């Protein structure tokens, strides 16, 4: 081997030894960048996800039992039927319980009449307080089934816009109603201690604590007194479907009856649908309302009597097409000189009537006021208005000058074939000056209503009147609106969600209701 070969051999052996030492010292000598690869251990495997628990199914079907104060009478429409009956004294709550619906058995009294004078309760009287939770459904099976809140007692039935309280009929619960169904249970009656002008018994002075009367449709149920601010409770977001019942000719239960109910009572966001008698009837009293919907009444939708002095704002009335009478019937004949006089005030209303010869009847015992409204009569020859009897001006402390005499019309659109009836007792020549001017629009008018009652371009262009200006002495109850009709425009759908059968896409009133949780 030559010298040069030996040198090459030793060099190779030294290189090999160095590589071997480097390999044995890998944990202490980590290569710099460019000098070798860094070996990174693989990450630990992710833990397996915990199994998703199986969701607990929402209970369905009838509840196992009924709450205290009610009676288990079986199942209806896959719901536990919990019945109330007799007289409620003390307190009772109809709670919103999954799988529970409530029913009335006969006339259910809330309290025993405490009489006209809150300072001297009637012997044997007892107070009752009924509370109904949002979303609850209550039904009656016949005309004998009615809910009566007696003087001195109260009801608190306050739903919400998405969870209305529904009072209806057994047939509706069972899916057995149609658009013509009416009068399938008795309805709701509230009796209070506010003034009225017609008294039973001799010697009583109208409008005082000694003046009381028996409510129509019931026996032994009295109302009236001397407490204008009497409080019968609160109603809100309530539907009353298929009520009303004729006990005897001329003696009927309405959808809701307010007898001598005072201004301390709150009753807003109320719908009465397909009553066989009036939608709502007021006998005296001072209760006021906002946002009332009356559909399909077979008699009058609004009936005011015996010295009713209430204020209403935002009112929609749609009369039935296969029956019904007037949108308004105000007072009875022969009451022209009685006091306290009726003087209801209604602002922002839309009335869709379907009756010949007229839609609104005002008799001589009432001093009505209508502002910012639409009266439509859909019949070819139907008129808007009939005024009967002398409008006798009576100026007393109870009825100041602005509340006595001829009716008041401000910013009313008369959408009928003619404005008013021409009769011998009150000829058209006497009515014309009452309805002329003051931003009223007399026939002929071409309405542009859509979806039956929502305002179009013609209605939204009409000139409104401030209700507080139109009706002096009404305080701050009325909103100071700047539009004519019940709705500001077609997007003003304050009825949506809590009513049935009103507007495009609404829940049908014929649909069987269930409690809304």
Coordinates of C-alpha atoms in Angstrom, one line a residue:
X1 CA 0.0 0.0 0.0
X2 CA 1.4 3.4 -0.9
X3 CA 1.8 6.2 1.6
X4 CA -1.0 8.2 -0.1
X5 CA -3.4 5.2 0.2
X6 CA -2.6 4.9 3.9
X7 CA -3.5 8.5 4.5
X8 CA -6.8 8.1 2.7
X9 CA -7.7 5.1 4.8
X10 CA -7.0 6.8 8.1
X11 CA -9.1 9.8 7.0
X12 CA -12.1 7.6 6.2
X13 CA -11.8 5.7 9.6
X14 CA -11.7 9.1 11.5
X15 CA -14.9 10.3 9.7
X16 CA -16.7 7.1 10.4
X17 CA -15.8 7.3 14.1
X18 CA -17.0 10.9 14.3
X19 CA -20.4 10.0 12.8
X20 CA -20.8 7.1 15.3
X21 CA -20.1 9.5 18.2
X22 CA -22.6 12.0 16.9
X23 CA -25.2 9.4 16.6
X24 CA -24.7 8.3 20.2
X25 CA -24.9 11.9 21.5
X26 CA -28.2 13.0 19.8
X27 CA -29.9 13.9 23.0
X28 CA -27.1 16.4 24.0
X29 CA -26.1 17.9 20.6
X30 CA -29.0 19.1 18.5
X31 CA -28.1 20.0 15.0
X32 CA -28.3 23.7 14.1
X33 CA -30.4 24.8 11.1
X34 CA -28.9 23.3 8.0
X35 CA -26.9 20.7 9.9
X36 CA -29.7 18.0 10.2
X37 CA -33.4 17.3 10.7
X38 CA -35.2 17.8 14.0
X39 CA -37.4 14.8 14.9
X40 CA -40.6 16.0 16.7
X41 CA -42.7 13.4 18.5
X42 CA -46.3 13.1 17.2
X43 CA -49.0 14.8 19.3
X44 CA -51.1 12.8 21.7
X45 CA -54.4 11.8 20.2
X46 CA -57.4 14.1 21.1
X47 CA -59.7 12.7 23.7
X48 CA -62.9 11.1 22.3
X49 CA -65.9 13.5 22.6
X50 CA -68.4 12.8 25.3
X51 CA -71.6 11.2 24.0
X52 CA -74.4 13.7 23.4
X53 CA -77.3 12.9 25.8
X54 CA -80.6 12.0 24.2
X55 CA -82.9 15.0 24.6
X56 CA -85.9 14.6 26.9
X57 CA -89.0 14.6 24.8
X58 CA -91.6 17.4 25.4
X59 CA -94.5 15.8 27.3
X60 CA -97.6 15.5 25.1
X61 CA -101.1 14.4 25.8
X62 CA -103.4 15.2 28.7
X63 CA -102.0 16.0 32.1
X64 CA -102.4 13.3 34.8
X65 CA -104.6 15.4 37.1
X66 CA -106.2 18.7 37.6
X67 CA -105.1 21.6 39.9
X68 CA -106.8 22.3 43.2
X69 CA -110.1 24.1 42.9
X70 CA -111.0 22.3 39.7
X71 CA -112.6 18.9 38.9
X72 CA -111.2 16.3 36.6
X73 CA -114.0 15.5 34.1
X74 CA -112.0 13.6 31.5
X75 CA -110.2 14.4 28.3
X76 CA -111.1 16.6 25.4
X77 CA -109.0 17.1 22.3
X78 CA -106.1 15.3 24.0
X79 CA -106.2 17.7 26.9
X80 CA -107.2 17.1 30.6
X81 CA -110.6 18.8 31.1
X82 CA -110.5 20.6 34.5
X83 CA -113.9 22.0 35.3
X84 CA -114.9 25.0 37.5
X85 CA -118.4 25.4 38.8
X86 CA -120.5 27.1 41.4
X87 CA -119.3 30.2 43.2
X88 CA -115.7 31.2 43.6
X89 CA -114.9 32.9 46.9
X90 CA -111.5 33.9 48.0
X91 CA -109.0 33.4 45.2
X92 CA -108.7 30.9 42.4
X93 CA -106.0 30.9 39.6
X94 CA -106.4 29.0 36.3
X95 CA -102.8 28.3 35.8
X96 CA -101.2 27.5 32.4
X97 CA -100.4 23.9 32.9
X98 CA -99.2 21.7 30.0
X99 CA -101.9 19.4 28.9
X100 CA -104.7 21.2 30.8
X101 CA -107.8 23.0 29.5
X102 CA -110.5 24.5 31.7
X103 CA -114.3 24.3 31.3
X104 CA -117.3 26.0 32.8
X105 CA -120.2 24.0 34.3
X106 CA -123.3 26.2 34.3
X107 CA -123.2 29.7 35.6
X108 CA -119.9 30.2 37.4
X109 CA -120.0 33.2 39.8
X110 CA -116.9 35.0 41.0
X111 CA -118.0 36.2 44.4
X112 CA -121.4 36.8 45.9
X113 CA -122.9 40.2 45.3
X114 CA -121.6 42.7 47.8
X115 CA -124.1 45.3 46.9
X116 CA -123.9 48.8 45.5
X117 CA -122.2 50.5 48.4
X118 CA -118.5 49.5 49.0
X119 CA -118.8 51.2 52.5
X120 CA -121.7 49.0 53.5
X121 CA -121.3 45.5 52.0
X122 CA -124.5 43.6 51.5
X123 CA -125.3 40.9 54.1
X124 CA -124.1 37.5 52.9
X125 CA -121.8 39.0 50.2
X126 CA -118.4 37.6 49.7
X127 CA -115.5 38.7 47.4
X128 CA -114.0 36.4 44.8
X129 CA -110.9 36.9 42.7
X130 CA -110.3 34.9 39.6
X131 CA -106.9 35.0 37.9
X132 CA -106.4 33.5 34.5
X133 CA -102.8 33.0 33.3
X134 CA -101.5 33.9 29.8
X135 CA -102.1 31.2 27.2
X136 CA -105.0 29.5 29.1
X137 CA -108.1 28.2 27.2
X138 CA -111.5 28.1 28.9
X139 CA -114.6 26.7 27.2
X140 CA -118.3 26.4 27.8
X141 CA -120.6 23.6 26.4
X142 CA -124.0 25.4 26.2
X143 CA -125.8 28.6 26.7
X144 CA -126.2 27.9 30.4
X145 CA -122.4 28.1 30.8
X146 CA -121.4 31.7 31.6
X147 CA -118.7 33.4 33.7
X148 CA -120.1 36.2 36.0
X149 CA -118.0 38.6 38.0
X150 CA -120.3 40.0 40.7
X151 CA -120.2 43.4 42.4
X152 CA -117.3 43.7 44.7
X153 CA -115.3 40.9 43.0
X154 CA -112.7 40.9 40.3
X155 CA -111.2 39.0 37.4
X156 CA -107.6 39.3 36.3
X157 CA -107.3 37.7 32.8
X158 CA -104.2 39.2 31.3
X159 CA -102.7 37.4 28.3
X160 CA -99.9 38.7 26.1
X161 CA -99.6 39.5 22.4
X162 CA -98.2 36.0 21.8
X163 CA -100.1 34.1 24.5
X164 CA -103.7 35.3 24.4
X165 CA -106.3 33.9 26.7
X166 CA -109.1 32.2 24.8
X167 CA -112.7 31.7 26.0
X168 CA -114.6 29.5 23.5
X169 CA -117.0 26.7 23.1
X170 CA -116.8 22.9 23.4
X171 CA -117.7 22.6 19.7
X172 CA -114.7 24.8 18.8
X173 CA -112.5 22.6 21.0
X174 CA -113.7 19.5 19.1
X175 CA -113.2 21.1 15.7
X176 CA -117.0 21.3 15.0
X177 CA -117.5 25.0 14.1
X178 CA -117.6 26.9 10.8
X179 CA -117.8 30.5 9.8
X180 CA -121.6 30.6 10.5
X181 CA -121.4 29.1 14.0
X182 CA -122.7 31.4 16.8
X183 CA -124.1 31.3 20.3
X184 CA -122.5 28.1 21.6
X185 CA -122.0 29.2 25.3
X186 CA -123.1 32.0 27.5
X187 CA -120.3 34.6 27.5
X188 CA -118.7 36.8 30.1
X189 CA -120.5 39.2 32.4
X190 CA -118.9 41.9 34.6
X191 CA -121.1 43.7 37.2
X192 CA -119.9 46.8 38.9
X193 CA -121.0 49.7 41.1
X194 CA -120.7 52.6 38.7
X195 CA -123.7 54.9 38.0
X196 CA -126.6 53.9 35.7
X197 CA -129.8 55.7 34.8
X198 CA -132.5 53.1 35.1
X199 CA -133.3 51.7 38.6
X200 CA -135.4 48.8 39.9
X201 CA -137.7 49.7 42.8
X202 CA -139.4 52.9 43.6
X203 CA -137.8 56.0 45.0
X204 CA -134.2 55.5 43.8
X205 CA -132.4 58.4 42.3
X206 CA -130.7 57.6 38.9
X207 CA -126.9 57.7 39.1
X208 CA -126.7 57.3 42.8
X209 CA -125.8 54.4 45.1
X210 CA -129.5 53.5 45.5
X211 CA -129.9 53.0 41.8
X212 CA -129.3 49.4 40.7
X213 CA -130.8 47.1 38.0
X214 CA -130.9 43.4 37.1
X215 CA -128.6 42.5 34.2
X216 CA -130.3 40.9 31.2
X217 CA -129.8 37.2 30.6
X218 CA -129.4 36.2 34.2
X219 CA -131.5 35.9 37.3
X220 CA -130.5 37.6 40.6
X221 CA -127.5 39.4 39.1
X222 CA -127.5 43.2 40.0
X223 CA -125.3 46.1 39.0
X224 CA -125.1 49.8 39.4
X225 CA -124.3 52.2 42.3
X226 CA -122.6 55.5 43.0
X227 CA -118.9 54.6 42.4
X228 CA -117.7 55.9 39.0
X229 CA -114.1 54.6 39.6
X230 CA -115.2 51.1 40.7
X231 CA -112.7 48.4 39.8
X232 CA -113.8 45.0 38.5
X233 CA -110.3 43.9 37.5
X234 CA -108.2 43.7 34.3
X235 CA -108.7 42.1 30.9
X236 CA -106.0 42.1 28.2
X237 CA -105.2 40.1 25.1
X238 CA -108.4 38.1 25.4
X239 CA -110.4 36.3 22.7
X240 CA -114.1 35.4 23.3
X241 CA -115.3 33.0 20.5
X242 CA -118.8 31.8 19.7
X243 CA -120.6 33.3 22.8
X244 CA -124.1 34.7 23.4
X245 CA -127.4 33.0 24.2
X246 CA -131.0 34.0 24.0
X247 CA -132.5 33.1 27.4
X248 CA -135.9 34.4 26.3
X249 CA -137.1 36.7 23.5
X250 CA -135.3 40.1 24.1
X251 CA -133.4 38.7 27.0
X252 CA -129.9 37.6 25.9
X253 CA -126.4 37.1 27.0
X254 CA -123.8 38.9 24.9
X255 CA -120.2 38.1 24.1
X256 CA -119.1 40.4 26.9
X257 CA -121.5 42.4 29.1
X258 CA -120.3 45.3 31.2
X259 CA -123.0 46.3 33.7
X260 CA -122.2 49.4 35.7
X261 CA -118.5 48.7 35.4
X262 CA -116.3 51.6 36.7
X263 CA -113.3 53.4 35.2
X264 CA -110.9 51.6 37.6
X265 CA -111.4 48.6 35.5
X266 CA -108.9 47.9 32.6
X267 CA -110.1 46.1 29.5
X268 CA -107.9 46.5 26.4
X269 CA -106.9 44.2 23.5
X270 CA -110.1 42.3 23.4
X271 CA -111.7 40.4 20.6
X272 CA -115.3 39.0 20.5
X273 CA -116.0 36.7 17.6
X274 CA -119.4 35.4 16.3
X275 CA -121.6 36.3 19.2
X276 CA -125.2 35.3 18.7
X277 CA -126.3 38.6 20.3
X278 CA -124.2 41.8 20.7
X279 CA -120.4 41.7 20.6
X280 CA -120.1 43.9 23.6
X281 CA -122.9 45.7 25.4
X282 CA -122.4 48.3 28.1
X283 CA -125.2 49.1 30.6
X284 CA -124.1 52.4 32.2
X285 CA -120.8 52.6 33.8
X286 CA -117.5 54.4 33.0
X287 CA -115.0 51.8 31.8
X288 CA -112.9 52.7 28.8
X289 CA -111.0 50.7 26.3
X290 CA -108.2 50.6 23.7
X291 CA -107.8 48.2 20.8
X292 CA -111.1 46.4 20.5
X293 CA -111.9 43.9 17.7
X294 CA -115.5 42.8 17.1
X295 CA -116.1 40.3 14.3
X296 CA -119.1 38.4 13.1
X297 CA -121.7 39.5 15.7
X298 CA -125.2 38.3 14.8
X299 CA -126.8 41.3 16.4
X300 CA -125.0 44.6 17.0
X301 CA -121.3 44.8 17.5
X302 CA -121.4 47.8 19.9
X303 CA -124.4 48.4 22.1
X304 CA -124.5 51.2 24.7
X305 CA -127.3 51.8 27.1
X306 CA -128.4 53.3 30.5
X307 CA -126.0 56.1 30.8
X308 CA -122.7 54.6 29.5
X309 CA -119.9 57.2 29.6
X310 CA -116.9 55.4 28.3
X311 CA -114.0 56.2 25.9
X312 CA -112.9 53.8 23.1
X313 CA -109.8 54.2 20.9
X314 CA -108.6 51.9 18.0
X315 CA -111.7 49.9 17.3
X316 CA -112.2 47.4 14.4
X317 CA -115.6 46.1 13.6
X318 CA -116.3 43.6 10.8
X319 CA -120.0 42.5 10.6
X320 CA -120.8 39.0 9.4
X321 CA -121.9 38.5 5.8
X322 CA -124.7 36.0 6.5
X323 CA -126.5 37.8 9.3
X324 CA -126.0 40.5 11.9
X325 CA -127.5 43.9 12.6
X326 CA -125.7 47.2 13.1
X327 CA -122.2 48.1 14.0
X328 CA -123.5 50.5 16.7
X329 CA -126.9 50.5 18.4
X330 CA -126.9 53.4 20.9
X331 CA -129.5 53.4 23.7
X332 CA -133.1 52.4 23.7
X333 CA -136.2 54.5 22.8
X334 CA -137.7 56.5 25.6
X335 CA -134.5 57.4 27.4
X336 CA -134.2 60.9 25.9
X337 CA -134.5 62.8 29.2
X338 CA -132.9 60.3 31.6
X339 CA -129.7 61.1 33.4
X340 CA -126.9 60.3 33.6
X341 CA -127.0 60.5 29.8
X342 CA -125.0 58.2 27.7
X343 CA -122.1 59.9 25.9
X344 CA -119.7 57.4 24.5
X345 CA -116.7 58.8 22.7
X346 CA -114.9 56.7 20.0
X347 CA -111.7 57.7 18.2
X348 CA -109.8 55.9 15.5
X349 CA -112.2 53.3 14.3
X350 CA -112.9 51.2 11.2
X351 CA -116.4 49.9 10.8
X352 CA -117.3 47.4 8.1
X353 CA -121.0 47.0 8.1
X354 CA -123.1 44.6 5.9
X355 CA -126.6 45.7 6.7
X356 CA -129.4 47.5 4.9
X357 CA -130.6 50.1 5.5
X358 CA -127.8 51.5 7.8
X359 CA -124.7 50.7 9.9
X360 CA -124.9 53.1 12.9
X361 CA -128.0 53.8 14.9
X362 CA -128.0 56.6 17.5
X363 CA -131.1 57.1 19.5
X364 CA -132.2 60.3 21.3
X365 CA -130.9 59.3 24.8
X366 CA -127.3 59.3 23.8
X367 CA -124.8 62.1 23.1
X368 CA -122.4 60.2 20.9
X369 CA -119.0 61.3 19.6
X370 CA -117.1 59.8 16.7
X371 CA -113.8 61.1 15.4
X372 CA -111.0 59.8 13.0
X373 CA -113.1 57.0 11.7
X374 CA -114.3 55.1 8.6
X375 CA -117.9 53.9 8.3
X376 CA -118.3 51.5 5.4
X377 CA -121.5 49.7 4.3
X378 CA -120.8 47.0 1.8
X379 CA -124.4 46.6 0.6
X380 CA -125.3 48.3 -2.6
X381 CA -128.0 50.6 -1.0
X382 CA -126.7 50.6 2.5
X383 CA -126.5 53.9 4.4
X384 CA -124.0 54.9 7.1
X385 CA -126.2 56.5 9.8
X386 CA -129.6 56.6 11.4
X387 CA -130.4 59.2 14.1
X388 CA -133.7 58.5 15.9
X389 CA -135.5 60.6 18.6
X390 CA -135.0 64.1 19.7
X391 CA -131.5 65.0 20.8
X392 CA -132.5 66.7 24.0
X393 CA -129.9 68.9 25.6
X394 CA -129.6 68.3 29.3
X395 CA -127.0 70.4 31.2
X396 CA -126.2 69.0 34.6
X397 CA -123.1 68.5 36.7
X398 CA -123.1 65.0 35.2
X399 CA -123.6 66.1 31.6
X400 CA -121.9 69.4 30.9
X401 CA -122.8 71.4 27.8
X402 CA -120.3 69.7 25.5
X403 CA -121.8 66.3 26.3
X404 CA -125.4 67.1 25.7
X405 CA -127.3 67.6 22.5
X406 CA -126.5 66.5 18.9
X407 CA -123.8 63.8 18.2
X408 CA -120.3 64.9 17.3
X409 CA -118.6 63.9 14.1
X410 CA -115.0 64.9 13.3
X411 CA -112.9 63.5 10.5
X412 CA -115.3 60.7 9.7
X413 CA -115.2 59.1 6.2
X414 CA -118.8 58.0 5.2
X415 CA -118.1 55.2 2.7
X416 CA -121.7 54.2 2.0
X417 CA -124.3 54.7 -0.8
X418 CA -125.7 57.6 1.3
X419 CA -124.8 59.4 4.5
X420 CA -128.0 59.0 6.6
X421 CA -131.6 58.0 6.6
X422 CA -134.4 60.5 5.9
X423 CA -137.2 59.9 8.4
X424 CA -140.0 61.9 9.9
X425 CA -138.7 62.0 13.4
X426 CA -135.2 63.2 12.4
X427 CA -135.2 64.1 8.7
X428 CA -132.0 64.2 6.7
X429 CA -132.2 68.0 6.6
X430 CA -131.6 68.0 10.3
X431 CA -128.7 65.5 10.1
X432 CA -126.8 67.1 7.3
X433 CA -125.6 70.1 9.3
X434 CA -124.3 67.8 12.0
X435 CA -122.1 65.8 9.6
X436 CA -121.1 68.5 7.2
X437 CA -117.6 70.1 7.6
X438 CA -115.2 69.3 10.4
X439 CA -113.0 67.3 8.0
X440 CA -115.9 64.8 7.4
X441 CA -116.0 63.2 3.9
X442 CA -119.6 62.5 2.8
X443 CA -120.8 60.2 0.0
X444 CA -119.9 59.4 -2.7
X445 CA -116.4 58.3 -1.7
X446 CA -114.3 55.6 -3.3
X447 CA -112.5 53.7 -0.5
X448 CA -109.1 52.1 -1.1
X449 CA -109.2 49.6 1.8
X450 CA -107.1 46.5 1.4
X451 CA -107.6 43.1 3.2
X452 CA -111.1 44.4 4.0
X453 CA -110.1 47.0 6.6
X454 CA -106.5 48.2 6.2
X455 CA -106.1 51.8 4.9
X456 CA -105.0 52.6 1.3
X457 CA -103.9 55.8 -0.3
X458 CA -107.3 57.5 0.1
X459 CA -107.7 56.8 3.7
X460 CA -104.1 57.7 4.7
X461 CA -104.5 61.0 3.0
X462 CA -107.6 62.0 5.0
X463 CA -107.3 64.9 7.4
X464 CA -107.4 63.8 11.1
X465 CA -108.6 65.7 14.2
X466 CA -106.9 65.5 17.6
X467 CA -109.3 63.4 19.7
X468 CA -108.5 65.5 22.8
X469 CA -109.7 68.6 20.9
X470 CA -112.7 66.9 19.4
X471 CA -113.8 65.6 22.8
X472 CA -113.2 68.1 25.6
X473 CA -113.2 66.9 29.2
X474 CA -111.7 63.5 28.4
X475 CA -108.3 64.2 30.0
X476 CA -105.3 62.3 28.6
X477 CA -107.0 59.0 27.8
X478 CA -107.0 59.5 24.0
X479 CA -103.7 59.3 22.1
X480 CA -103.3 62.4 20.0
X481 CA -103.4 60.7 16.7
X482 CA -102.9 62.2 13.2
X483 CA -104.6 59.5 11.1
X484 CA -108.2 58.4 10.3
X485 CA -109.3 54.9 11.0
X486 CA -108.2 52.2 13.4
X487 CA -104.8 51.9 11.7
X488 CA -102.1 54.4 10.8
X489 CA -101.3 52.5 7.6
X490 CA -101.2 49.0 6.1
X491 CA -98.2 48.1 8.2
X492 CA -99.9 49.0 11.5
X493 CA -101.1 45.6 12.4
X494 CA -101.7 45.9 16.2
X495 CA -104.2 43.1 16.0
X496 CA -101.7 40.5 14.7
X497 CA -100.9 37.5 16.9
X498 CA -103.5 37.8 19.6
X499 CA -106.7 37.7 17.5
X500 CA -108.2 35.0 15.3
X501 CA -109.4 35.3 11.7
X502 CA -108.2 38.9 11.4
X503 CA -105.9 39.8 8.5
X504 CA -104.0 37.7 6.0
X505 CA -102.2 34.7 7.6
X506 CA -104.2 34.9 10.8
X507 CA -105.0 31.7 12.8
X508 CA -108.6 30.7 11.9
X509 CA -111.2 31.1 14.6
X510 CA -112.5 27.7 13.6
X511 CA -109.2 26.1 14.5
X512 CA -109.4 24.1 17.8
X513 CA -107.4 26.1 20.4
X514 CA -104.8 24.6 22.7
X515 CA -103.1 26.3 25.7
X516 CA -100.0 28.3 24.6
X517 CA -97.1 27.5 26.8

